[in-house]
CSV table of C-alpha atoms in Angstrom, one decimal:
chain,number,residue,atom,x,y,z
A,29,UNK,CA,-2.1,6.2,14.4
A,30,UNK,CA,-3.7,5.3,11.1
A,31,UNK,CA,-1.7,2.2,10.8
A,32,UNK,CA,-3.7,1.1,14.1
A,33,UNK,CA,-6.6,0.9,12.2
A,34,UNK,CA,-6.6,-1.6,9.7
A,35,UNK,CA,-8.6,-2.2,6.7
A,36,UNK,CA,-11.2,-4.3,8.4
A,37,UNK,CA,-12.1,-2.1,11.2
A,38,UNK,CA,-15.7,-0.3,10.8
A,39,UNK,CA,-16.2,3.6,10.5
A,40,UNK,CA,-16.1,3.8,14.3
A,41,UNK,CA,-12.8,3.0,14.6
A,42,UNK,CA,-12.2,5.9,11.7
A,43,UNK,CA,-14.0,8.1,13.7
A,44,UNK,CA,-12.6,7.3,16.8
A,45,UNK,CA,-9.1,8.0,15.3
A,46,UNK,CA,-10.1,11.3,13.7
A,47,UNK,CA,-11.7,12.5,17.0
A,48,UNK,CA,-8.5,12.0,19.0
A,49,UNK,CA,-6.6,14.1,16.3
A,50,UNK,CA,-9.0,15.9,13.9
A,51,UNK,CA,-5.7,17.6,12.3
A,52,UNK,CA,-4.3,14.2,10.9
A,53,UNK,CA,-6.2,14.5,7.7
A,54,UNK,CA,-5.2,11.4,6.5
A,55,UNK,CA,-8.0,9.8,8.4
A,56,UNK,CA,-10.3,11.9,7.0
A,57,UNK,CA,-9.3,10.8,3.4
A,58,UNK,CA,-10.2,7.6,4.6
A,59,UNK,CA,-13.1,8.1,6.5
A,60,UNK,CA,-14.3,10.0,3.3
A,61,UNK,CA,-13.5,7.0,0.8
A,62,UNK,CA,-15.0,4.6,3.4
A,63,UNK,CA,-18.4,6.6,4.0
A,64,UNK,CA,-18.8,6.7,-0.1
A,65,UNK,CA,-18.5,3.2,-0.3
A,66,UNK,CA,-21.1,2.8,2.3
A,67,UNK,CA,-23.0,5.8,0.8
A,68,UNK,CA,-23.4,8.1,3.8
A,69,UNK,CA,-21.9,10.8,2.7
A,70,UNK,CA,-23.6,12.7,4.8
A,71,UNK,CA,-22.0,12.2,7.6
A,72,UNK,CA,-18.5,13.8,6.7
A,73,UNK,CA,-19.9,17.8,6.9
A,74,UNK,CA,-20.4,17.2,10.5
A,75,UNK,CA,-16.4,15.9,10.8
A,76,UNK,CA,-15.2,18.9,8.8
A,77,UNK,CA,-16.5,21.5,11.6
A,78,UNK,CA,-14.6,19.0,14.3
A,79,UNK,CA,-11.1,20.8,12.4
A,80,UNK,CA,-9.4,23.4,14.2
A,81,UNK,CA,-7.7,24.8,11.3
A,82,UNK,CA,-10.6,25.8,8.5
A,83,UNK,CA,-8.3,26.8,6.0
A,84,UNK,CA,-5.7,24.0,6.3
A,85,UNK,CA,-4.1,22.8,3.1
A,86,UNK,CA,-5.1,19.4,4.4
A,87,UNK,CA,-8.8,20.4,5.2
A,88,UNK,CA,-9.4,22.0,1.9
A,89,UNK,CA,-7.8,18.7,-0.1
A,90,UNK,CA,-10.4,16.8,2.1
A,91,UNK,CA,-13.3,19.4,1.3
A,92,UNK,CA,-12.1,18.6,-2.3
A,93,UNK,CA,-11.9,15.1,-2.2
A,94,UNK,CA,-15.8,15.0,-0.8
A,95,UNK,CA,-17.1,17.4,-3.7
A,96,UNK,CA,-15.7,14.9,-5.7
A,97,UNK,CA,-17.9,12.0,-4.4
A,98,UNK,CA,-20.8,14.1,-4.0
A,99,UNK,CA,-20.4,15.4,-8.1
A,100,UNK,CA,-19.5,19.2,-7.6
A,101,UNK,CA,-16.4,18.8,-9.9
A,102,UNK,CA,-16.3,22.3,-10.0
A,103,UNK,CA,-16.8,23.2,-6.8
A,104,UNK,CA,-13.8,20.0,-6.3
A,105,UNK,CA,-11.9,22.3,-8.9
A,106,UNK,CA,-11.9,25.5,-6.9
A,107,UNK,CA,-11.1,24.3,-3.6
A,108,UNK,CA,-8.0,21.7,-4.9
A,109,UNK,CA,-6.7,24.6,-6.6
A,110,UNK,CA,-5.9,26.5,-3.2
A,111,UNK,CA,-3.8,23.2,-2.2
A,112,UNK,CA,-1.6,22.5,-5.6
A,113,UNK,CA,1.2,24.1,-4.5
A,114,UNK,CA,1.5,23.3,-1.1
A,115,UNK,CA,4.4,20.7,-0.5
A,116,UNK,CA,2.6,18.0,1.5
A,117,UNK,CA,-0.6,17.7,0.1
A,118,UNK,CA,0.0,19.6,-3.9
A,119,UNK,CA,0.7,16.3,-5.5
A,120,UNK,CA,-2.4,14.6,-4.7
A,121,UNK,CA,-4.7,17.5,-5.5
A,122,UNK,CA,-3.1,17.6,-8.3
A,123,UNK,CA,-3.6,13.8,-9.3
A,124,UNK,CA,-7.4,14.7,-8.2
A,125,UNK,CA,-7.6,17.5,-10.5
A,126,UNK,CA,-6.6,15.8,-13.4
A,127,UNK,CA,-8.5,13.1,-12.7
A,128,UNK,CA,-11.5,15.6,-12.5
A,129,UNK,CA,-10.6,17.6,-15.9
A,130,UNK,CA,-10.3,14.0,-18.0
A,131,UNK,CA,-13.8,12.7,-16.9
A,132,UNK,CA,-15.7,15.3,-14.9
A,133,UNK,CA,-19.0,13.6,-14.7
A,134,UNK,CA,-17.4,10.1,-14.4
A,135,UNK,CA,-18.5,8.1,-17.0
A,136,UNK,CA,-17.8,4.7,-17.9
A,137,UNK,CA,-15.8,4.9,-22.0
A,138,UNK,CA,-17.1,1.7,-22.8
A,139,UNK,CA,-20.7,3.2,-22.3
A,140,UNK,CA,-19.9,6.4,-24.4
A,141,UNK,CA,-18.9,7.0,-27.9
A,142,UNK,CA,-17.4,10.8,-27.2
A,143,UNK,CA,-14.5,11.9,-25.0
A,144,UNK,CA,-15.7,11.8,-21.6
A,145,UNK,CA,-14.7,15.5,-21.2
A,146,UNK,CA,-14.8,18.4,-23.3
A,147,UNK,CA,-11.9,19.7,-25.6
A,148,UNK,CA,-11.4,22.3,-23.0
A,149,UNK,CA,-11.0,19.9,-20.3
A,150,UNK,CA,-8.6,17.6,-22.0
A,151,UNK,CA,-6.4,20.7,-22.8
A,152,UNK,CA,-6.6,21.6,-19.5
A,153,UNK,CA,-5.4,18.0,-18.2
A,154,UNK,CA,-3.1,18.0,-20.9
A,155,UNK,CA,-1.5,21.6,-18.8
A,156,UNK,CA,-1.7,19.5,-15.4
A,157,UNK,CA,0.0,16.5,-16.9
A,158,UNK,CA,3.1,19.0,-17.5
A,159,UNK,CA,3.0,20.2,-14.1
A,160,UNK,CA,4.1,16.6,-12.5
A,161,UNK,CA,7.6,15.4,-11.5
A,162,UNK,CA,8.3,11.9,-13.0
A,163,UNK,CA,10.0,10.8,-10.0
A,164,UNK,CA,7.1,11.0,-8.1
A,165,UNK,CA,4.3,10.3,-10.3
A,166,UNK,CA,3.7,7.8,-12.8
A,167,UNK,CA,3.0,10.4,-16.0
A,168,UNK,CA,2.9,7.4,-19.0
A,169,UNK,CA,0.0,5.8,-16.6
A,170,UNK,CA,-1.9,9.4,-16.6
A,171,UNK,CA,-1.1,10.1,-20.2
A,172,UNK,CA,-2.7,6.8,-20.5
A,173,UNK,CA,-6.0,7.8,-19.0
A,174,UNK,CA,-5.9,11.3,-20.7
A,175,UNK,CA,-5.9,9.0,-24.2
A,176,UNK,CA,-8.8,6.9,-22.5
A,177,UNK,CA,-10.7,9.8,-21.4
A,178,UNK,CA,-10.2,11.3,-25.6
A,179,UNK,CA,-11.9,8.1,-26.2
A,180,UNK,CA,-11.5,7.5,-30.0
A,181,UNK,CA,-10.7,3.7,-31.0
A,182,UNK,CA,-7.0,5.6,-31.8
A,183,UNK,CA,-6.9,7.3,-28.1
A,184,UNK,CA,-8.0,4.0,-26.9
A,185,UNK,CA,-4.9,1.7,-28.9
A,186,UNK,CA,-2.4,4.0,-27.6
A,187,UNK,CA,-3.9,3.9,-24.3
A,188,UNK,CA,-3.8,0.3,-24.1
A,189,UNK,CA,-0.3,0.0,-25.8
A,190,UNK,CA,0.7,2.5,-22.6
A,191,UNK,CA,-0.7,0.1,-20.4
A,192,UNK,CA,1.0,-3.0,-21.6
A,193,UNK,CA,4.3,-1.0,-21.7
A,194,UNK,CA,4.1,-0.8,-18.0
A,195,UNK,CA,4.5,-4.7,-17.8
A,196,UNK,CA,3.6,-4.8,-13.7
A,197,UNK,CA,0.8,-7.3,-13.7
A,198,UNK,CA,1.0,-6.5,-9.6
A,199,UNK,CA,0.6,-2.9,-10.6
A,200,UNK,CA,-3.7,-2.6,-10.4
A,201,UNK,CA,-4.4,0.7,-12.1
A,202,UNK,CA,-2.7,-0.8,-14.9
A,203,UNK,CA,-4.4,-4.0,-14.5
A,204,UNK,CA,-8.0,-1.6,-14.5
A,205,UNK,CA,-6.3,0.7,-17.5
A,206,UNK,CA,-6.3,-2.4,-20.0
A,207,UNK,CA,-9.7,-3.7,-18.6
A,208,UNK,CA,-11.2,-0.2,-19.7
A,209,UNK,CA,-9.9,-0.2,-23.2
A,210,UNK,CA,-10.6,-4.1,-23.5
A,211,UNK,CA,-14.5,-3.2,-22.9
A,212,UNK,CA,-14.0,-0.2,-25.0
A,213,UNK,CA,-12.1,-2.1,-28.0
A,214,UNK,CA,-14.9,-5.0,-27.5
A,215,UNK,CA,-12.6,-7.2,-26.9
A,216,UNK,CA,-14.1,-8.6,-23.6
């Protein structure tokens, strides 16, 4: 069903998909996504009472994924953390929480001359980043971002080494990873 609705279609479409199944929470991901782009936010609260099943692993990665955009990374902490285990939707709340733990407040590095998180977070990422199976997730791309997120001119090399290693110039978060530590290193 998702498929039917391609990238240019409006939120309507979204919603219209949604409505038909409210338990296919992949449209909800991507009706979330799409209403922070367009910054109405707002409107997803309403969508989360339309689910039948409140405490659905899928619900609560979705009810995570919003508290993200709306900058309750702890709140985003505390729900994802009821959803890392489960098999369909553990790996992406995982990737979410790690993302959360290296830059909480999500800030840009080349604005900033401190780690974008706290010692405590990066340890904490550092614990998460153990947790992933290689086969199915990238982990020299996230170790990459943890040494972004450190944000020393030392964290930053490696990082961008990391990057380059991955040789993919198809590959965009690499492409974004060695735009970040370009700006950072000044080296527009």
């Amino acid at each position: 069903m998702l498929a039917e609705v391609s990238e240019t279609e409006g939120l309507t479409d979204l919603e219209e998909a949604f409505n038909k199944t409210p338990t296919f929470y992949r449209t909800l991901v991507r009706l979330i996504e799409r209403y922070a782009q367009a910054g109405e936010l707002e409107s997803i609260p309403p969508l989360f009472e339309k689910c039948p099943h409140k405490e659905d692993a899928g619900l609560n990665f979705c009810k995570g994924l919003y508290n993200v955009y709306t900058g309750n990374p702890q709140d985003a902490l505390k729900i994802l953390g009821k959803v890392r285990n489960d098999p369909d939707w553990g790996t992406q709340a995982m990737q979410l929480i790690f993302m959360i733990y290296i830059n909480p407040n999500q800030k840009y590095n080349w604005c900033e001359t401190k780690p974008l998180a706290t010692s405590k977070d990066i340890d904490a990422a550092k614990k998460v980043l153990t947790r992933f199976d290689p086969t199915v997730v990238d982990i020299q791309q996230l170790r990459a971002m943890l040494l972004l997120s450190m944000n020393t001119t030392e964290s930053v090399n490696e990082a961008l080494e990391i990057f380059k290693e991955s040789g993919d110039d198809e590959d965009l978060n690499s492409i974004i990873g060695r735009c970040k530590c370009y700006i950072r290193l000044d080296q527009q």
